[in-house]
């Protein structure tokens, strides 16, 4: 089935939504929270042209509280733009996270350690810095972690992929897997994840140069696929190339559906039209040739892939980190953190992996949300990103823990 026939266009505005600026770097949203959230039920809204999923549609707050299967507390606060979070396997139980100004930090036994494990130089302005983080599948034995790092490169900004060696009290750079990824003040991408196939997948931005996403020889505006040692996998779609998919503007989220291993990505649009995409090897996702419901062909005559879900022409999400829930009553659901949209997107998929419904959770409750991730025990972690834009609340930035109530 062609994606154009199965996409869902979210052109109807959310009932309680505000209209935001067109891109992450231009939005001026503010956070009106009065302080850290210890416990609350979600505020919920849903597009009028889509079916809703629980807990949307609850008539009373008490009903919503009963259907929302998590209790919310603040795990860490006073942070500096946390970007990614990763969980050491049991019995280690450490929680690692990056801060965009260049810090790798750790939470041990539920307590934030005061000193970073590692500090790396980062640009003093813009969206770059220490961004994505993922642990090696064999982390318990080798201590390897992988990060995506924007760094000053003369008068320019570039991005690179580093392998780290993490010890008990500190971490060090073990090797540079890939450098000279095009970077800029904005649009650096930055997510890095291991796929079910054991390969590293990496999102890169277009550097605000619209010609680069359609250029297969450039690493900008792509999803890359590389082996853990940095080499090109032999079964990559383009021979000798790390490029897995192209035609991306600024993708910042990666998640695999557990049952099918289908890969999904989130992407910032240029003027609204933010996207959730179902990623296929060698797929051309259209930027800058098409957006939203538009269709067309690429330079080689290939069909351009249209988004699974997009925000329409009047609303901006600026979607970033995303995760599939694998445990509890919401198992199989997809959550996406939104920056300009200041919300969690809660997406229900059908048996074919297509979007069946979408609802909004916690709209404007915590300000800009950079990431959402599921821990090994089913706890969800939400990272805020309010210090660089808008008006931060007391305690920002924070990591919020949504602890299961169904256990």
Coordinates of C-alpha atoms in Angstrom, one line a residue:
X1 CA 0.0 0.0 0.0
X2 CA 1.4 3.4 -1.0
X3 CA 2.0 5.7 2.0
X4 CA 0.1 8.5 0.3
X5 CA -3.1 6.4 0.6
X6 CA -2.6 5.7 4.3
X7 CA -1.3 9.0 5.7
X8 CA -3.3 10.9 8.2
X9 CA -3.4 14.7 7.8
X10 CA -3.9 16.6 11.0
X11 CA -5.2 19.8 9.4
X12 CA -7.8 20.4 12.1
X13 CA -6.5 22.5 14.9
X14 CA -6.5 21.0 18.4
X15 CA -9.3 22.4 20.5
X16 CA -7.1 24.0 23.0
X17 CA -4.0 24.5 20.9
X18 CA -2.1 27.8 20.3
X19 CA -0.6 28.7 17.0
X20 CA 3.2 28.7 17.1
X21 CA 6.1 29.9 14.9
X22 CA 7.2 27.8 12.0
X23 CA 10.5 26.3 13.3
X24 CA 12.2 25.4 16.5
X25 CA 14.7 28.2 16.2
X26 CA 12.1 30.9 15.8
X27 CA 9.4 29.8 18.3
X28 CA 9.1 32.0 21.4
X29 CA 6.9 29.8 23.5
X30 CA 6.9 30.3 27.2
X31 CA 6.3 27.9 30.1
X32 CA 3.7 29.1 32.6
X33 CA 4.4 26.4 35.2
X34 CA 4.8 27.6 38.8
X35 CA 7.3 24.9 39.8
X36 CA 8.2 21.2 39.5
X37 CA 5.3 18.9 39.0
X38 CA 5.1 16.2 41.6
X39 CA 1.8 14.5 40.7
X40 CA -1.0 15.3 38.3
X41 CA -3.3 13.8 35.7
X42 CA -2.7 14.6 32.0
X43 CA -4.5 17.4 30.2
X44 CA -5.8 15.8 27.1
X45 CA -7.0 17.0 23.7
X46 CA -7.4 15.3 20.4
X47 CA -7.8 16.3 16.7
X48 CA -11.4 16.4 15.7
X49 CA -10.8 14.4 12.5
X50 CA -9.2 11.4 14.2
X51 CA -10.6 8.7 16.5
X52 CA -9.4 9.1 20.1
X53 CA -7.6 6.7 22.3
X54 CA -7.8 6.3 26.1
X55 CA -7.6 8.5 28.1
X56 CA -8.9 11.0 25.6
X57 CA -12.7 11.5 25.7
X58 CA -12.9 11.1 29.5
X59 CA -15.8 13.3 30.7
X60 CA -14.4 14.0 34.1
X61 CA -11.0 14.4 35.5
X62 CA -11.5 11.5 37.9
X63 CA -12.1 9.3 34.9
X64 CA -8.9 10.5 33.3
X65 CA -6.9 9.8 36.5
X66 CA -8.2 6.3 36.6
X67 CA -7.2 5.6 32.9
X68 CA -3.7 7.2 33.1
X69 CA -1.5 4.4 34.3
X70 CA 1.4 6.5 35.7
X71 CA 2.3 8.5 38.8
X72 CA 4.4 11.6 38.1
X73 CA 7.4 12.8 40.1
X74 CA 10.5 15.0 39.5
X75 CA 13.6 12.8 39.3
X76 CA 16.2 15.6 38.7
X77 CA 16.0 19.4 38.3
X78 CA 18.2 22.4 37.8
X79 CA 19.6 20.8 34.7
X80 CA 21.1 22.5 31.6
X81 CA 19.1 21.5 28.5
X82 CA 19.0 17.7 28.9
X83 CA 18.8 16.1 25.5
X84 CA 19.0 12.2 25.7
X85 CA 18.7 9.6 28.4
X86 CA 20.0 6.0 28.5
X87 CA 19.7 3.2 31.0
X88 CA 22.4 0.8 32.1
X89 CA 21.3 -2.9 32.3
X90 CA 20.6 -4.5 35.6
X91 CA 22.2 -4.9 38.1
X92 CA 24.0 -1.6 37.2
X93 CA 20.8 0.5 37.1
X94 CA 22.6 3.8 36.4
X95 CA 20.8 6.4 34.3
X96 CA 23.0 8.4 32.0
X97 CA 21.9 11.6 30.2
X98 CA 23.5 14.3 28.1
X99 CA 23.2 18.1 28.6
X100 CA 23.5 20.1 25.4
X101 CA 26.3 22.4 26.6
X102 CA 28.6 19.4 26.7
X103 CA 28.1 17.3 29.8
X104 CA 27.5 13.6 30.2
X105 CA 25.9 13.1 33.6
X106 CA 24.7 10.2 35.7
X107 CA 21.9 9.4 38.2
X108 CA 22.8 6.7 40.7
X109 CA 20.3 5.1 43.0
X110 CA 17.8 7.9 42.1
X111 CA 20.2 10.7 43.0
X112 CA 21.8 13.0 40.5
X113 CA 25.6 13.0 40.9
X114 CA 27.0 16.6 41.1
X115 CA 29.9 16.1 38.7
X116 CA 29.7 15.2 35.1
X117 CA 31.3 11.9 33.9
X118 CA 32.7 13.8 30.9
X119 CA 32.7 17.3 29.6
X120 CA 33.3 18.0 25.9
X121 CA 33.5 21.4 24.1
X122 CA 30.3 22.5 22.4
X123 CA 29.2 25.5 20.4
X124 CA 28.4 28.5 22.6
X125 CA 25.2 29.3 20.6
X126 CA 22.5 27.6 18.5
X127 CA 21.0 24.1 18.8
X128 CA 24.2 22.0 18.7
X129 CA 26.2 20.4 21.4
X130 CA 26.2 17.1 23.2
X131 CA 23.0 15.6 21.8
X132 CA 22.2 11.9 21.2
X133 CA 23.4 9.1 23.4
X134 CA 23.0 5.3 23.2
X135 CA 24.6 2.4 25.1
X136 CA 26.3 -0.5 23.4
X137 CA 24.1 -3.7 23.5
X138 CA 27.1 -5.3 25.4
X139 CA 27.5 -2.3 27.7
X140 CA 27.6 -4.5 30.8
X141 CA 30.9 -6.1 29.5
X142 CA 32.5 -3.4 27.4
X143 CA 31.3 -0.1 28.9
X144 CA 30.9 1.5 25.5
X145 CA 28.5 4.4 24.8
X146 CA 28.0 6.4 21.6
X147 CA 27.2 10.1 21.4
X148 CA 26.3 12.6 18.7
X149 CA 28.3 15.8 19.3
X150 CA 28.3 19.2 17.6
X151 CA 31.6 20.9 17.9
X152 CA 33.3 24.2 16.8
X153 CA 35.2 23.5 13.5
X154 CA 37.2 26.7 12.8
X155 CA 34.5 29.3 12.0
X156 CA 32.0 26.5 11.2
X157 CA 30.1 23.9 13.2
X158 CA 30.4 20.2 12.4
X159 CA 29.0 17.1 14.0
X160 CA 30.6 13.8 14.8
X161 CA 29.9 10.4 16.4
X162 CA 32.1 9.4 19.3
X163 CA 32.5 6.1 21.1
X164 CA 32.9 6.6 24.8
X165 CA 34.3 4.3 27.5
X166 CA 32.3 4.8 30.7
X167 CA 33.8 3.8 34.1
X168 CA 32.5 4.1 37.6
X169 CA 33.4 7.7 38.2
X170 CA 34.3 9.1 34.8
X171 CA 34.1 8.6 31.0
X172 CA 36.6 9.1 28.2
X173 CA 36.5 9.4 24.4
X174 CA 37.6 6.0 23.1
X175 CA 37.4 6.8 19.3
X176 CA 35.8 9.0 16.7
X177 CA 33.6 6.8 14.5
X178 CA 32.6 9.5 12.1
X179 CA 33.3 13.2 11.8
X180 CA 32.7 16.1 9.4
X181 CA 28.9 15.6 9.4
X182 CA 27.6 19.0 8.1
X183 CA 26.4 21.2 11.0
X184 CA 25.3 24.7 11.6
X185 CA 23.8 26.9 14.3
X186 CA 20.5 25.1 13.6
X187 CA 19.3 21.8 12.1
X188 CA 21.9 19.4 13.4
X189 CA 19.6 16.4 13.8
X190 CA 21.3 14.5 16.6
X191 CA 19.5 11.3 17.6
X192 CA 21.5 8.1 17.7
X193 CA 20.1 4.6 18.5
X194 CA 20.9 1.0 18.1
X195 CA 18.4 -0.8 15.9
X196 CA 17.1 -4.4 16.3
X197 CA 19.7 -5.4 13.8
X198 CA 22.6 -4.2 16.0
X199 CA 23.5 -1.3 13.7
X200 CA 23.7 2.4 14.7
X201 CA 21.1 4.7 13.2
X202 CA 21.7 8.4 13.3
X203 CA 19.6 11.5 12.3
X204 CA 21.3 14.5 10.7
X205 CA 19.9 17.9 9.9
X206 CA 20.0 19.8 6.6
X207 CA 22.3 22.5 8.0
X208 CA 19.6 25.0 6.8
X209 CA 20.8 24.3 3.2
X210 CA 17.9 22.9 1.3
X211 CA 20.0 21.4 -1.5
X212 CA 21.8 18.9 0.8
X213 CA 18.9 16.5 1.7
X214 CA 18.5 15.5 -1.9
X215 CA 22.2 15.0 -2.4
X216 CA 23.1 11.4 -1.7
X217 CA 26.8 12.2 -1.5
X218 CA 26.2 14.5 1.5
X219 CA 25.6 13.3 5.0
X220 CA 23.2 16.2 5.8
X221 CA 19.5 15.8 5.9
X222 CA 19.7 12.0 6.3
X223 CA 19.2 9.0 8.5
X224 CA 22.5 7.2 8.5
X225 CA 23.2 3.5 9.2
X226 CA 26.6 2.3 10.3
X227 CA 28.2 -0.6 12.1
X228 CA 29.4 -0.1 15.7
X229 CA 32.9 0.3 14.5
X230 CA 31.9 3.1 12.1
X231 CA 32.1 1.1 8.9
X232 CA 29.5 0.9 6.2
X233 CA 27.3 -2.2 6.5
X234 CA 27.4 -4.3 3.4
X235 CA 23.6 -4.4 3.1
X236 CA 23.1 -0.6 3.2
X237 CA 20.7 0.5 0.4
X238 CA 23.4 2.6 -1.4
X239 CA 26.6 0.8 -2.0
X240 CA 29.6 2.2 0.0
X241 CA 27.4 4.8 1.6
X242 CA 26.2 5.3 5.2
X243 CA 22.9 6.9 3.9
X244 CA 19.8 4.8 4.9
X245 CA 17.1 7.4 3.9
X246 CA 17.3 10.9 2.6
X247 CA 15.2 14.0 1.9
X248 CA 15.0 14.9 5.6
X249 CA 14.9 18.5 7.0
X250 CA 15.7 18.1 10.7
X251 CA 14.8 14.7 12.1
X252 CA 15.3 14.3 15.8
X253 CA 13.5 11.1 16.9
X254 CA 14.0 7.4 16.2
X255 CA 12.0 4.4 17.5
X256 CA 11.3 0.9 16.4
X257 CA 7.9 -0.8 16.9
X258 CA 8.8 -3.8 19.0
X259 CA 6.5 -6.4 17.4
X260 CA 7.3 -5.5 13.7
X261 CA 10.8 -3.8 14.0
X262 CA 9.4 -1.0 11.8
X263 CA 11.4 2.2 12.1
X264 CA 9.7 5.5 12.8
X265 CA 11.2 9.0 12.9
X266 CA 10.0 12.5 13.9
X267 CA 11.0 15.6 11.8
X268 CA 10.7 19.3 12.0
X269 CA 8.8 21.0 9.1
X270 CA 9.6 24.4 7.6
X271 CA 6.3 26.1 8.3
X272 CA 4.2 23.8 10.4
X273 CA 3.9 20.4 8.6
X274 CA 5.9 18.6 11.3
X275 CA 6.1 14.9 10.6
X276 CA 6.1 11.4 12.0
X277 CA 7.5 9.1 9.3
X278 CA 7.6 5.4 8.7
X279 CA 11.2 4.9 7.5
X280 CA 12.1 2.6 4.7
X281 CA 15.6 1.8 3.4
X282 CA 16.5 4.1 0.4
X283 CA 13.3 6.1 0.9
X284 CA 13.3 9.8 -0.2
X285 CA 11.2 11.8 2.3
X286 CA 10.8 14.8 0.1
X287 CA 12.4 17.8 1.6
X288 CA 12.5 20.4 0.1
X289 CA 10.5 19.1 -2.8
X290 CA 7.2 18.4 -1.0
X291 CA 5.7 18.8 2.5
X292 CA 2.4 17.8 4.1
X293 CA 0.0 16.1 1.8
X294 CA 1.9 17.0 -1.3
X295 CA 3.3 14.3 -3.6
X296 CA 5.9 14.1 -6.3
X297 CA 9.0 12.5 -7.7
X298 CA 12.7 12.9 -6.9
X299 CA 15.5 13.7 -9.3
X300 CA 15.9 10.0 -10.3
X301 CA 12.1 9.5 -10.8
X302 CA 11.6 7.9 -7.4
X303 CA 8.4 8.4 -5.5
X304 CA 8.7 10.8 -2.6
X305 CA 7.5 9.4 0.7
X306 CA 4.7 11.3 2.5
X307 CA 4.4 11.4 6.3
X308 CA 2.4 8.9 8.3
X309 CA 1.2 11.8 10.4
X310 CA 1.8 15.6 10.1
X311 CA 0.7 18.6 12.0
X312 CA -1.0 20.4 9.1
X313 CA -0.4 23.9 7.8
X314 CA -1.5 25.9 10.9
X315 CA 0.3 24.2 13.8
X316 CA 3.8 23.5 14.9
X317 CA 4.9 20.5 17.0
X318 CA 8.7 20.6 16.6
X319 CA 8.7 16.9 17.5
X320 CA 11.9 15.5 19.0
X321 CA 12.6 12.3 21.0
X322 CA 10.1 9.4 20.8
X323 CA 9.6 5.9 22.3
X324 CA 7.4 2.9 22.0
X325 CA 5.9 1.7 25.3
X326 CA 6.6 -2.0 25.8
X327 CA 5.0 -2.7 29.1
X328 CA 1.6 -2.2 30.8
X329 CA -1.8 -1.2 29.5
X330 CA -0.3 1.2 27.0
X331 CA 2.0 -1.4 25.5
X332 CA 2.5 -0.8 21.8
X333 CA 1.6 2.9 22.0
X334 CA 4.0 5.6 20.5
X335 CA 4.9 8.7 22.5
X336 CA 6.6 11.7 20.9
X337 CA 8.0 14.8 22.8
X338 CA 7.2 18.2 21.2
X339 CA 9.2 21.4 21.7
X340 CA 7.2 24.2 20.2
X341 CA 4.1 22.2 20.8
X342 CA 4.9 21.8 24.5
X343 CA 3.1 18.4 24.7
X344 CA 3.4 14.7 24.4
X345 CA 1.9 13.2 21.3
X346 CA 0.3 9.8 22.0
X347 CA -0.2 7.8 18.9
X348 CA -2.0 4.5 18.5
X349 CA -1.0 2.3 15.6
X350 CA -3.1 -0.4 13.9
X351 CA -1.9 -3.9 13.1
X352 CA -0.2 -2.7 9.9
X353 CA 1.8 -0.1 11.8
X354 CA -0.3 2.8 10.5
X355 CA -1.5 5.7 12.7
X356 CA -5.0 4.9 13.9
X357 CA -5.4 7.8 16.4
X358 CA -3.5 10.7 18.0
X359 CA -4.1 12.6 21.2
X360 CA -2.3 15.3 23.1
X361 CA -1.0 14.9 26.7
X362 CA 0.2 17.5 29.1
X363 CA -0.1 20.4 26.7
X364 CA 1.8 23.4 28.1
X365 CA 2.1 21.7 31.6
X366 CA 5.9 21.4 31.5
X367 CA 6.8 23.7 28.6
X368 CA 9.1 22.5 25.8
X369 CA 9.7 18.7 25.8
X370 CA 12.9 17.4 24.3
X371 CA 12.6 13.7 24.9
X372 CA 10.5 10.8 26.2
X373 CA 12.0 7.4 26.9
X374 CA 11.0 4.1 28.6
X375 CA 13.2 2.7 31.3
X376 CA 13.8 -1.1 31.9
X377 CA 11.1 -1.3 34.6
X378 CA 8.4 0.5 32.5
X379 CA 8.9 4.0 34.0
X380 CA 8.7 6.8 31.4
X381 CA 11.1 9.7 31.6
X382 CA 10.3 13.1 30.1
X383 CA 13.1 15.7 29.6
X384 CA 12.2 19.4 29.4
X385 CA 14.1 22.0 27.4
X386 CA 13.1 25.4 28.6
X387 CA 16.3 27.3 29.5
X388 CA 17.2 28.3 25.9
X389 CA 13.7 29.7 24.9
X390 CA 10.7 31.1 26.6
X391 CA 10.4 31.7 30.3
X392 CA 11.7 28.8 32.4
X393 CA 9.8 27.7 35.5
X394 CA 11.4 27.2 38.9
X395 CA 13.5 24.0 38.7
X396 CA 13.9 23.9 35.0
X397 CA 15.3 22.1 33.3
X398 CA 14.0 18.8 34.7
X399 CA 13.7 15.0 34.2
X400 CA 10.2 13.8 35.1
X401 CA 9.6 10.2 36.0
X402 CA 6.2 8.6 35.2
X403 CA 6.2 5.6 37.4
X404 CA 3.8 2.7 36.5
X405 CA 0.7 2.4 38.7
X406 CA -0.3 -0.9 37.1
X407 CA 2.4 -3.0 38.8

